[in-house]
Coordinates of C-alpha atoms in Angstrom, one line a residue:
M1 CA 4.2 -52.9 -30.3
S2 CA 1.2 -52.8 -31.7
N3 CA 2.1 -56.3 -32.8
F4 CA 1.8 -58.4 -29.4
N5 CA 3.2 -61.9 -30.8
E6 CA 6.0 -58.9 -30.8
Y7 CA 5.8 -59.7 -26.3
N8 CA 5.9 -63.5 -26.1
V9 CA 9.6 -62.5 -28.3
L10 CA 10.7 -60.5 -25.8
D11 CA 9.6 -62.6 -23.5
E12 CA 12.2 -65.3 -25.0
I13 CA 14.7 -63.3 -25.4
L14 CA 14.5 -61.6 -21.6
G15 CA 14.8 -65.8 -21.0
L16 CA 18.4 -66.0 -22.6
A17 CA 19.5 -62.1 -21.8
G18 CA 19.0 -62.3 -17.7
K19 CA 17.1 -59.7 -15.9
N20 CA 19.8 -57.3 -15.5
N21 CA 19.6 -56.6 -19.2
L22 CA 17.5 -53.3 -20.4
A23 CA 15.1 -55.4 -21.8
H24 CA 13.7 -56.0 -18.1
I25 CA 12.9 -52.5 -17.9
Y26 CA 11.4 -51.9 -21.1
L27 CA 9.3 -55.5 -21.1
Q28 CA 8.1 -54.0 -17.4
N29 CA 6.9 -50.7 -18.5
L30 CA 5.3 -52.6 -22.0
Y31 CA 3.5 -55.0 -19.3
F32 CA 1.9 -51.9 -17.8
R33 CA 1.1 -50.4 -21.2
R34 CA -0.8 -53.7 -22.5
F35 CA -3.0 -54.0 -19.3
R36 CA -4.0 -50.4 -19.0
N37 CA -5.3 -51.0 -23.3
L38 CA -6.6 -54.7 -23.3
H39 CA -7.2 -55.3 -19.3
Q40 CA -5.5 -58.7 -19.3
V41 CA -5.0 -59.9 -15.4
T42 CA -1.6 -61.7 -17.1
D43 CA 0.0 -58.7 -18.0
V44 CA -1.1 -56.7 -14.8
T45 CA 0.6 -59.6 -12.6
E46 CA 3.6 -59.9 -15.1
A47 CA 3.7 -56.0 -14.8
I48 CA 4.2 -55.6 -10.9
A49 CA 6.9 -58.6 -10.7
L50 CA 8.8 -57.1 -12.7
Y51 CA 8.8 -53.4 -11.0
A52 CA 8.7 -55.0 -7.1
D53 CA 11.7 -57.3 -9.0
S54 CA 13.8 -54.2 -10.2
L55 CA 12.9 -52.4 -6.7
R56 CA 14.4 -55.0 -5.0
R57 CA 17.4 -55.1 -7.0
T58 CA 17.3 -50.5 -6.9
P59 CA 19.7 -49.0 -4.4
I60 CA 17.1 -46.8 -2.2
D61 CA 19.3 -43.5 -2.9
H62 CA 20.0 -44.5 -6.7
S63 CA 18.0 -41.7 -9.1
S64 CA 16.1 -44.4 -10.7
Y65 CA 14.7 -45.8 -7.1
P66 CA 11.5 -43.4 -7.1
G67 CA 10.4 -43.3 -10.7
T68 CA 10.5 -47.8 -10.3
Q69 CA 8.3 -47.3 -7.2
F70 CA 5.9 -44.9 -8.3
N71 CA 5.7 -47.6 -11.3
L72 CA 5.0 -50.0 -9.2
G73 CA 2.3 -48.1 -7.2
H74 CA 0.8 -47.2 -10.1
V75 CA 0.2 -50.5 -11.5
L76 CA -1.0 -52.0 -7.9
A77 CA -3.5 -49.1 -7.9
L78 CA -4.9 -49.8 -11.7
S79 CA -4.5 -53.4 -10.0
F80 CA -6.7 -52.8 -7.5
E81 CA -9.0 -50.7 -10.1
H82 CA -9.8 -53.8 -12.0
S83 CA -10.5 -56.8 -9.4
G84 CA -11.6 -54.8 -6.7
D85 CA -9.2 -56.3 -3.9
R86 CA -8.6 -53.9 -1.0
A87 CA -5.4 -55.1 -0.3
S88 CA -3.4 -53.9 -4.2
L89 CA -5.3 -50.8 -3.0
E90 CA -3.1 -50.5 0.3
K91 CA 0.1 -52.0 -1.3
A92 CA -0.1 -49.2 -4.2
I93 CA -0.7 -46.6 -1.0
I94 CA 2.6 -48.1 0.1
E95 CA 4.7 -47.8 -2.4
L96 CA 3.3 -43.9 -3.7
S97 CA 3.4 -42.7 -0.1
G98 CA 7.2 -43.8 -0.3
A99 CA 8.3 -42.4 -3.7
A100 CA 6.6 -39.1 -2.4
R101 CA 8.4 -38.9 0.7
S102 CA 11.4 -39.6 -1.7
N103 CA 14.3 -37.0 -1.8
V104 CA 16.4 -37.9 -4.8
R105 CA 16.6 -35.7 -7.8
P106 CA 15.2 -34.3 -9.4
P107 CA 11.1 -34.6 -8.2
L108 CA 9.2 -35.0 -10.9
F109 CA 8.6 -38.6 -10.1
P110 CA 7.6 -38.2 -5.8
C111 CA 5.6 -35.2 -7.3
Q112 CA 3.8 -37.5 -9.7
A113 CA 3.7 -40.3 -7.0
A114 CA 2.0 -37.5 -4.4
K115 CA -0.2 -36.7 -6.6
T116 CA -1.3 -39.8 -7.4
W117 CA -1.6 -40.9 -4.2
L118 CA -3.7 -37.8 -3.5
E119 CA -6.1 -38.8 -6.5
Y120 CA -6.0 -42.3 -5.2
T121 CA -7.1 -41.2 -1.5
W122 CA -10.2 -38.7 -2.7
R123 CA -11.4 -41.5 -5.0
Y124 CA -11.4 -44.5 -2.8
D125 CA -12.1 -42.9 0.5
H126 CA -8.4 -43.9 2.0
S127 CA -7.2 -42.7 5.6
S128 CA -4.4 -41.7 4.6
V129 CA -5.9 -38.9 1.9
L130 CA -3.8 -35.7 4.9
D131 CA -0.5 -37.5 4.9
A132 CA -1.1 -37.3 1.4
C133 CA -1.9 -33.3 1.2
D134 CA 1.6 -32.6 3.5
A135 CA 3.7 -34.6 1.1
V136 CA 2.7 -32.4 -1.6
V137 CA 3.0 -29.2 1.2
H138 CA 6.6 -30.7 1.3
I139 CA 7.4 -31.1 -2.1
L140 CA 6.2 -27.8 -3.8
P141 CA 9.0 -26.0 -2.6
Q142 CA 11.4 -28.8 -4.8
L143 CA 9.0 -27.8 -8.1
A144 CA 10.4 -24.5 -8.2
W145 CA 13.7 -25.1 -6.9
L146 CA 16.1 -22.3 -7.4
G147 CA 18.8 -24.7 -9.1
L148 CA 16.9 -24.1 -12.0
P149 CA 16.3 -22.0 -15.0
L150 CA 12.9 -19.9 -14.1
P151 CA 11.9 -21.7 -18.3
D152 CA 12.1 -25.1 -16.6
R153 CA 10.4 -24.0 -13.2
H154 CA 7.7 -22.6 -14.9
L155 CA 7.5 -26.0 -16.3
Q156 CA 7.2 -28.7 -13.7
L157 CA 5.1 -25.9 -11.9
M158 CA 2.2 -26.1 -15.0
R159 CA 3.0 -30.4 -14.6
T160 CA 1.4 -30.4 -10.5
G161 CA -1.7 -29.3 -12.6
N162 CA -4.5 -28.7 -10.1
M163 CA -3.0 -30.8 -7.2
I164 CA -2.9 -27.5 -4.4
N165 CA -6.3 -26.8 -5.0
A166 CA -7.0 -30.4 -4.5
V167 CA -4.7 -30.1 -1.4
A168 CA -6.8 -27.5 0.1
A169 CA -10.3 -29.2 -0.7
S170 CA -9.0 -31.9 1.1
Y171 CA -7.6 -30.0 4.1
I172 CA -11.4 -27.8 3.8
E173 CA -12.7 -31.6 3.7
Y174 CA -11.4 -32.2 7.4
G175 CA -12.1 -28.9 8.4
D176 CA -8.6 -27.9 8.7
Y177 CA -9.0 -24.4 7.6
I178 CA -6.1 -22.4 8.4
K179 CA -4.2 -25.5 6.6
A180 CA -5.7 -25.1 3.6
V181 CA -4.9 -21.3 3.2
E182 CA -1.5 -22.1 4.6
A183 CA -1.3 -24.9 1.5
L184 CA -2.9 -22.3 -1.0
E185 CA -0.3 -19.3 -0.2
Q186 CA 2.4 -21.8 -0.3
G187 CA 1.0 -23.0 -4.0
R188 CA -0.8 -20.1 -5.7
S189 CA 2.0 -18.4 -6.1
I190 CA 5.2 -20.1 -6.3
V191 CA 7.6 -18.3 -8.6
W192 CA 6.8 -15.8 -7.2
S193 CA 8.4 -17.0 -3.8
Q194 CA 11.3 -18.2 -5.2
L195 CA 11.9 -15.3 -6.7
L196 CA 11.1 -12.3 -4.2
Q197 CA 10.4 -14.0 -0.8
L198 CA 13.2 -16.6 -1.0
R199 CA 15.5 -14.5 -2.6
N200 CA 16.4 -12.6 0.9
P201 CA 16.7 -15.6 2.3
V202 CA 19.8 -17.4 -0.3
D203 CA 21.4 -13.4 -0.2
Q204 CA 22.0 -13.9 3.6
L205 CA 22.6 -17.6 4.4
R206 CA 25.2 -16.8 1.3
E207 CA 27.0 -13.6 4.2
V208 CA 26.2 -16.9 6.8
E209 CA 27.5 -19.9 5.2
P210 CA 28.9 -19.4 1.2
R211 CA 29.4 -22.5 0.9
L212 CA 25.8 -24.1 1.5
A213 CA 24.6 -21.0 -0.5
N214 CA 26.9 -22.1 -3.8
R215 CA 25.7 -26.1 -3.4
L216 CA 21.7 -24.7 -3.6
A217 CA 22.2 -24.5 -6.8
Q218 CA 23.5 -28.6 -7.7
E219 CA 21.6 -30.7 -4.6
D220 CA 18.9 -30.4 -2.0
I221 CA 20.8 -29.7 0.8
V222 CA 17.9 -27.7 2.4
R223 CA 18.0 -29.5 5.4
E224 CA 21.4 -28.6 5.9
I225 CA 20.6 -25.4 5.4
R226 CA 18.0 -25.5 7.7
G227 CA 20.5 -26.7 10.7
V228 CA 22.4 -22.8 10.5
S229 CA 21.7 -20.7 13.4
G230 CA 18.7 -18.1 11.9
F231 CA 17.4 -20.4 8.9
E232 CA 14.8 -22.8 10.9
E233 CA 12.3 -21.4 8.5
F234 CA 14.7 -22.0 5.2
L235 CA 12.2 -22.9 2.7
R236 CA 9.4 -23.0 4.9
P237 CA 5.5 -22.0 4.0
K238 CA 4.5 -19.3 6.2
K239 CA 2.5 -19.8 9.1
L240 CA -1.1 -18.0 8.6
K241 CA -0.6 -16.3 12.1
D242 CA 3.0 -15.4 11.2
L243 CA 1.2 -13.1 7.8
T244 CA -1.3 -12.0 9.8
A245 CA 0.2 -10.9 12.7
T246 CA 0.9 -7.1 12.1
G247 CA -2.5 -6.7 10.9
G248 CA -4.0 -5.8 8.0
P249 CA -6.7 -5.1 5.8
G250 CA -9.7 -7.5 5.4
P251 CA -12.2 -9.4 4.9
I252 CA -10.6 -11.1 2.2
V253 CA -12.2 -13.7 -0.1
I254 CA -10.0 -16.8 -1.1
L255 CA -11.9 -18.6 -3.8
N256 CA -10.6 -21.9 -3.8
M257 CA -11.5 -24.1 -6.9
S258 CA -11.1 -28.1 -6.9
S259 CA -12.7 -30.9 -9.1
F260 CA -13.5 -32.8 -5.9
R261 CA -15.0 -29.2 -4.0
C262 CA -15.6 -25.4 -4.4
D263 CA -15.0 -23.0 -1.3
A264 CA -14.4 -19.5 0.1
L265 CA -12.0 -19.3 2.6
I266 CA -13.0 -15.9 4.6
I267 CA -9.7 -13.8 6.6
T268 CA -11.2 -10.4 8.4
S269 CA -9.2 -8.0 9.9
A270 CA -9.4 -8.5 13.4
S271 CA -8.1 -12.2 13.3
S272 CA -6.4 -14.7 12.0
D273 CA -9.3 -17.3 12.0
V274 CA -10.9 -18.8 8.7
Q275 CA -14.3 -18.5 7.5
H276 CA -15.7 -21.2 5.5
V277 CA -17.6 -20.8 3.2
P278 CA -19.2 -23.6 0.9
L279 CA -20.2 -22.9 -2.6
P280 CA -21.9 -26.4 -3.4
D281 CA -24.0 -24.7 -6.5
F282 CA -20.3 -23.9 -8.4
N283 CA -18.0 -26.4 -9.4
H284 CA -14.7 -26.4 -11.4
N285 CA -16.2 -27.2 -14.7
D286 CA -18.5 -24.3 -14.1
A287 CA -15.4 -22.0 -14.0
Q288 CA -13.7 -23.2 -17.1
R289 CA -17.5 -23.0 -19.0
L290 CA -17.2 -18.8 -17.7
Q291 CA -13.6 -18.6 -18.7
S292 CA -14.4 -20.4 -21.8
S293 CA -16.9 -18.2 -22.5
L294 CA -15.1 -14.9 -21.5
A295 CA -12.2 -16.0 -24.1
E296 CA -14.7 -16.6 -27.0
L297 CA -17.0 -13.6 -26.3
L298 CA -13.6 -11.5 -26.3
S299 CA -12.2 -13.0 -28.9
S300 CA -15.4 -12.1 -31.1
H301 CA -14.6 -8.1 -30.2
G302 CA -11.8 -8.5 -31.0
R303 CA -10.3 -8.0 -27.1
H304 CA -8.0 -11.0 -26.4
I305 CA -4.8 -10.7 -28.6
I306 CA -1.9 -8.5 -27.6
D307 CA -0.2 -7.0 -30.4
D308 CA 1.1 -4.6 -32.4
R309 CA -2.1 -4.7 -33.9
L310 CA -4.0 -3.1 -30.6
F311 CA -1.6 -0.5 -30.4
G312 CA -2.6 1.2 -33.5
D313 CA -6.5 2.3 -33.5
R314 CA -7.8 0.3 -31.5
E315 CA -11.4 2.0 -32.2
S316 CA -12.0 0.1 -34.8
A317 CA -12.0 -3.4 -32.9
P318 CA -16.2 -4.8 -33.1
H319 CA -17.6 -3.5 -30.2
S320 CA -21.5 -3.4 -30.1
V321 CA -23.8 -1.5 -27.9
V322 CA -25.1 -4.5 -25.8
D323 CA -22.4 -7.7 -25.2
A324 CA -23.9 -10.9 -27.1
D325 CA -23.2 -13.1 -24.0
E326 CA -23.3 -11.8 -20.0
N327 CA -22.5 -15.7 -19.3
F328 CA -18.7 -14.7 -17.3
I329 CA -20.4 -12.2 -14.8
S330 CA -22.9 -13.6 -13.4
I331 CA -21.3 -15.5 -11.3
W332 CA -23.0 -14.3 -8.0
P333 CA -21.0 -14.7 -5.0
S334 CA -24.7 -13.9 -2.8
C335 CA -23.1 -17.0 -0.2
V336 CA -20.3 -15.5 0.0
L337 CA -21.4 -11.6 0.9
S338 CA -24.5 -13.2 3.1
A339 CA -21.4 -14.9 4.8
L340 CA -20.0 -11.0 5.6
Q341 CA -23.1 -9.6 6.3
L342 CA -22.3 -6.8 3.9
E343 CA -25.6 -4.7 3.0
P344 CA -25.7 -2.8 0.0
K345 CA -24.4 0.8 -0.5
K346 CA -25.8 4.2 -2.7
N347 CA -22.6 6.6 -1.3
D348 CA -18.8 6.7 -0.9
L349 CA -18.4 5.0 1.8
L350 CA -18.6 1.3 1.1
P351 CA -16.4 -1.4 2.6
R352 CA -12.9 -2.6 1.1
L353 CA -13.6 -6.6 -0.6
W354 CA -10.1 -8.4 -1.1
W355 CA -11.0 -11.3 -3.8
C356 CA -8.2 -13.9 -4.2
P357 CA -9.3 -16.1 -6.3
T358 CA -7.3 -19.6 -7.9
G359 CA -7.6 -21.6 -11.0
P360 CA -10.1 -20.4 -13.6
V361 CA -12.1 -18.0 -11.7
T362 CA -8.2 -15.6 -11.5
F363 CA -9.3 -14.8 -15.0
L364 CA -13.0 -14.0 -14.2
P365 CA -14.2 -10.3 -13.2
I366 CA -15.5 -11.2 -10.0
H367 CA -15.5 -7.8 -9.0
A368 CA -18.3 -6.7 -11.1
A369 CA -20.3 -10.6 -10.9
G370 CA -23.8 -9.8 -10.2
L371 CA -27.6 -10.1 -11.9
Y372 CA -27.5 -7.3 -14.8
N373 CA -31.6 -7.9 -15.9
T374 CA -32.7 -6.1 -12.9
N375 CA -32.4 -2.8 -11.2
Q376 CA -33.1 -4.1 -7.4
P377 CA -30.5 -2.9 -5.1
G378 CA -28.4 -6.0 -4.0
S379 CA -27.8 -8.0 -7.2
K380 CA -24.2 -6.8 -7.8
T381 CA -21.7 -6.9 -6.3
P382 CA -20.5 -3.7 -6.7
D383 CA -23.6 -2.3 -5.0
F384 CA -21.6 -3.9 -1.8
A385 CA -18.2 -3.0 -1.8
G386 CA -15.0 -1.4 -3.4
S387 CA -13.5 -4.9 -4.7
S388 CA -9.9 -5.4 -4.5
Y389 CA -7.5 -8.0 -6.3
I390 CA -4.7 -9.6 -4.6
P391 CA -2.4 -12.1 -6.0
T392 CA -1.0 -14.2 -2.1
L393 CA -2.1 -13.1 1.2
D394 CA 1.6 -11.6 2.1
A395 CA 1.1 -9.4 -0.6
V396 CA -1.3 -7.2 1.1
F397 CA -0.2 -7.7 4.6
K398 CA 3.2 -7.0 4.0
N399 CA 2.1 -3.8 2.1
N400 CA -0.4 -3.0 4.4
P401 CA -0.1 0.9 4.9
R402 CA 1.5 2.4 8.0
G403 CA 2.7 6.0 9.1
T404 CA 1.8 9.3 8.0
L405 CA 0.8 9.8 4.6
Q406 CA 4.0 10.9 1.7
P407 CA 4.3 13.3 -0.2
V408 CA 3.0 12.7 -4.7
K409 CA 5.4 11.3 -7.0
L410 CA 3.3 10.5 -10.5
L411 CA 5.6 9.6 -13.3
A412 CA 3.7 8.8 -16.3
I413 CA 4.7 7.9 -20.0
A414 CA 2.2 8.6 -22.9
Q415 CA 4.1 7.1 -26.0
P416 CA 6.9 4.8 -26.7
S417 CA 9.3 6.3 -29.6
G418 CA 9.0 4.7 -32.8
R419 CA 5.6 2.9 -32.1
S420 CA 2.4 3.4 -33.1
P421 CA 0.0 6.4 -31.9
L422 CA -1.9 5.3 -28.5
P423 CA -5.3 7.0 -29.1
G424 CA -6.7 9.5 -26.1
T425 CA -3.7 9.2 -24.1
I426 CA -2.7 12.6 -24.6
E427 CA -6.1 13.6 -23.8
E428 CA -5.6 11.4 -20.5
I429 CA -2.8 13.0 -19.7
R430 CA -3.8 16.7 -19.8
R431 CA -6.8 15.3 -17.5
I432 CA -4.9 13.6 -15.2
E433 CA -2.4 16.9 -14.9
S434 CA -5.2 19.0 -14.3
R435 CA -6.1 17.3 -11.6
A436 CA -2.9 16.5 -10.2
V437 CA -2.2 20.3 -9.9
K438 CA -5.5 21.4 -7.6
A439 CA -3.5 18.3 -5.2
N440 CA 0.0 20.8 -5.1
I441 CA 1.5 17.5 -6.1
T442 CA 5.5 17.5 -5.9
Y443 CA 6.7 16.4 -9.1
L444 CA 4.6 15.6 -12.5
V445 CA 5.7 14.2 -15.9
D446 CA 3.5 11.7 -18.2
H447 CA 2.8 8.0 -17.7
Q448 CA 1.5 5.4 -19.9
A449 CA 3.3 2.9 -20.4
T450 CA 2.6 0.2 -23.7
I451 CA 2.1 -4.0 -22.7
K452 CA 4.1 -6.3 -25.0
E453 CA 3.2 -10.0 -24.1
N454 CA 5.4 -13.1 -23.9
R455 CA 3.4 -16.3 -24.2
K456 CA 6.0 -17.9 -23.8
S457 CA 8.2 -17.1 -20.9
P458 CA 5.6 -14.3 -19.0
T459 CA 8.3 -13.1 -16.7
E460 CA 9.6 -11.6 -20.1
S461 CA 6.7 -9.3 -20.6
S462 CA 7.5 -5.7 -20.7
L463 CA 6.7 -2.2 -20.7
I464 CA 7.8 -0.4 -23.8
L465 CA 8.9 3.0 -22.2
A466 CA 9.0 6.1 -24.6
D467 CA 12.7 5.7 -25.2
E468 CA 12.0 2.1 -26.9
T469 CA 13.6 0.9 -23.9
H470 CA 11.7 -2.7 -22.8
L471 CA 10.8 -2.9 -18.9
K472 CA 10.5 -6.5 -18.3
L473 CA 9.5 -8.7 -15.8
S474 CA 11.5 -10.1 -14.5
E475 CA 13.6 -6.9 -13.9
I476 CA 11.0 -5.4 -12.1
I477 CA 10.3 -7.8 -9.5
T478 CA 14.6 -7.6 -8.7
M479 CA 14.4 -4.0 -8.1
S480 CA 15.3 -2.5 -5.0
I481 CA 12.1 0.3 -5.7
G482 CA 11.1 1.2 -1.7
R483 CA 8.0 1.2 -1.1
P484 CA 6.1 2.8 -4.3
Q485 CA 2.3 4.3 -4.0
L486 CA 0.5 3.2 -7.0
A487 CA 0.6 1.9 -10.3
F488 CA -1.9 3.3 -12.7
M489 CA -1.5 0.8 -16.4
S490 CA -4.8 1.3 -18.5
A491 CA -3.2 0.1 -21.3
C492 CA -3.8 -3.3 -22.9
Q493 CA -4.0 -6.6 -21.0
T494 CA -1.7 -5.7 -17.9
A495 CA -3.6 -8.2 -15.7
T496 CA -4.5 -11.0 -18.1
G497 CA -1.4 -13.1 -17.1
Y498 CA -0.5 -16.0 -18.4
E499 CA -3.6 -18.8 -18.9
R500 CA -1.1 -22.4 -18.4
L501 CA -0.2 -20.7 -15.5
S502 CA -2.8 -19.1 -14.1
K503 CA -2.7 -20.5 -10.2
E504 CA 1.0 -18.0 -9.8
A505 CA -0.8 -14.9 -11.9
V506 CA 2.1 -14.2 -13.4
H507 CA 1.1 -10.8 -15.2
L508 CA 2.4 -7.1 -15.3
A509 CA 0.2 -6.1 -12.1
A510 CA 0.7 -9.5 -9.9
G511 CA 4.5 -8.6 -10.5
M512 CA 5.0 -4.7 -10.0
L513 CA 2.8 -5.7 -6.7
L514 CA 5.0 -8.3 -5.4
A515 CA 8.0 -6.2 -5.9
G516 CA 6.7 -3.5 -3.8
Y517 CA 4.1 -1.3 -5.7
Q518 CA 1.3 -1.0 -2.6
G519 CA -1.8 -0.3 -5.5
I520 CA -1.9 -1.4 -8.9
V521 CA -4.6 -0.4 -11.1
A522 CA -4.5 -2.3 -14.9
T523 CA -7.0 -4.2 -16.6
M524 CA -7.8 -7.6 -17.5
W525 CA -8.2 -6.9 -21.0
S526 CA -7.5 -4.4 -23.9
I527 CA -10.1 -1.7 -23.7
M528 CA -11.6 1.3 -25.7
D529 CA -9.1 4.1 -26.4
R530 CA -11.9 6.4 -25.8
D531 CA -12.7 4.9 -21.9
A532 CA -8.9 5.8 -20.9
P533 CA -9.2 9.1 -20.2
D534 CA -12.2 9.2 -18.9
V535 CA -11.7 6.9 -16.6
A536 CA -8.7 8.2 -15.7
G537 CA -9.7 11.9 -14.8
D538 CA -12.0 10.5 -13.1
F539 CA -10.0 8.7 -10.8
Y540 CA -7.8 11.1 -10.4
Q541 CA -10.7 13.9 -9.6
Y542 CA -11.3 11.5 -6.5
M543 CA -7.6 10.7 -5.7
F544 CA -6.5 14.6 -5.3
R545 CA -10.0 15.7 -3.9
E546 CA -8.0 16.3 -0.2
E547 CA -4.7 17.8 -0.2
N548 CA -3.1 14.8 1.1
V549 CA -3.7 11.8 -1.8
D550 CA -4.4 8.6 -0.2
H551 CA -2.9 5.9 -2.0
T552 CA -5.4 3.5 -0.1
K553 CA -8.1 5.5 -1.6
A554 CA -7.3 4.0 -5.1
A555 CA -9.6 1.9 -4.9
H556 CA -12.8 3.3 -4.0
A557 CA -11.3 6.6 -6.7
L558 CA -11.4 3.4 -9.0
H559 CA -15.1 2.1 -8.2
H560 CA -16.3 6.1 -8.7
A561 CA -15.0 6.7 -12.0
V562 CA -16.2 2.8 -13.2
E563 CA -19.7 3.5 -12.3
K564 CA -19.5 6.9 -14.1
L565 CA -18.4 5.4 -16.8
R566 CA -21.1 2.5 -16.4
K567 CA -23.9 5.0 -16.4
R568 CA -22.6 6.7 -19.2
K569 CA -22.2 3.3 -21.9
G570 CA -25.3 1.9 -19.9
G571 CA -25.0 -0.9 -17.6
R572 CA -25.0 -4.1 -19.6
V573 CA -22.1 -2.9 -22.5
F574 CA -19.6 -5.6 -20.3
L575 CA -16.6 -5.4 -21.9
S576 CA -16.3 -1.1 -21.5
W577 CA -16.6 -1.0 -17.8
V578 CA -15.7 -4.7 -16.5
P579 CA -12.2 -4.6 -17.5
F580 CA -11.2 -2.0 -15.3
I581 CA -9.5 -3.5 -11.4
H582 CA -7.1 -2.9 -8.7
M583 CA -5.2 -5.0 -7.0
G584 CA -2.8 -4.0 -3.7
V585 CA -4.0 -2.7 -0.9

């Protein structure tokens, strides 16, 4: 209502209609909205009274109860901000915490309540901050509820914003680094967890209690399911000690980007303890600025879009000898490298380093970060370590290689039928084959696939195979494919992801890793076709130096190949060599 006299008219109508009328609900929302616009004390007083009255009249198990309780808590919090009356904040926390802990479906209002509760505890240093964090962690599985279609789950998760990063930041602030890691592990790729980790427990539940499994798609019965023997931990986040129990690679550096603070959490292979490295000189806004800078740079060079225009002559895309903007690569994690006590090396025995970025840094080339206006050793990440990326801890710990090396089989697809020619792919295949023959490869067919992105539904992005068949990401992650060792995808943007779902790492490379591939070579953005054969040839030359091919050397092989490309191109031609990345073990 733009005419405030209408509020008075509605007041008069309410006096005649009684408080059970729908106009009662309408009026409380109008008072709330008008207070936010005009900050009149009478409006907030009326809104609080009306919401409180509605809450008293609503059964606690009614679907509207958490929404009304959230609104009451929210308006009480706004009243506190206006008046400074701490008692209003305490009342707000009581209502927000109650709404956040509600088990009523759908979980939208409990989620909003948990987020608002957490924001106010941070903003005003309230003692319930860790309780708010625990509530957020508890509610996350409901947001990606198994009973909802995948697109709906994506929508619910996008609404959480940076909530899980704020939770981790809160745990870090209070010194609970293990809990911070566990929260991030649960929240970072919760859609993947639903599709992969939680698929098997549901199938197992159906074998034991089909009645409960069928009801899972209709209502929240997780508590009842956890009462079934063998399902006590059903849908619970994994503990760090359980994730690292079988041993794994290391060190792993988790980068948590929050509007409150930014930190690195380091896990080594020898321990499940977590080392904390604060990043006081880097903040969430810096990360967003660098991400925008990179997007603009890619756009100006014709590297930012995946569609059929990139499946033809990509050599025609504009490309400068020295890229116009170096800002995106100037993230220099020297404090992290110092904490790891790494020293710059010049030989092939570089240590491995695994990056698990979150939020806006997910799309930044941390593996290539450095100061490129100097040749001084130790000014760039590649001087210290061969980098790999992981979307979740579980993805690398469950794929930690064990046992003897297996015979290598290589599948390659060079040119999808009916598509514009992919320049350079035939030469790339020939170079791979020439290297592979020397390594006594038992089976060789050609491989290189085209990428088709689906921005509306990321899991419908696909690889276009030789017979024009589309192999969708949603199909890849549900396949029983065993433990394939390595996928090499040097086509267009196979690791760029879906920007609105950066925290869920929804992209083809991570999807294949989580589906069971132990390692992936991918590109963060589209590459120049003349570069692909060079990188592939040098990569496989390194890999096939010995008769028994060790896929765990893939990160070193890629480092070797990219370094050769960087030297040929000149170190500051970033768009050519930076996009190549390794994921996994």
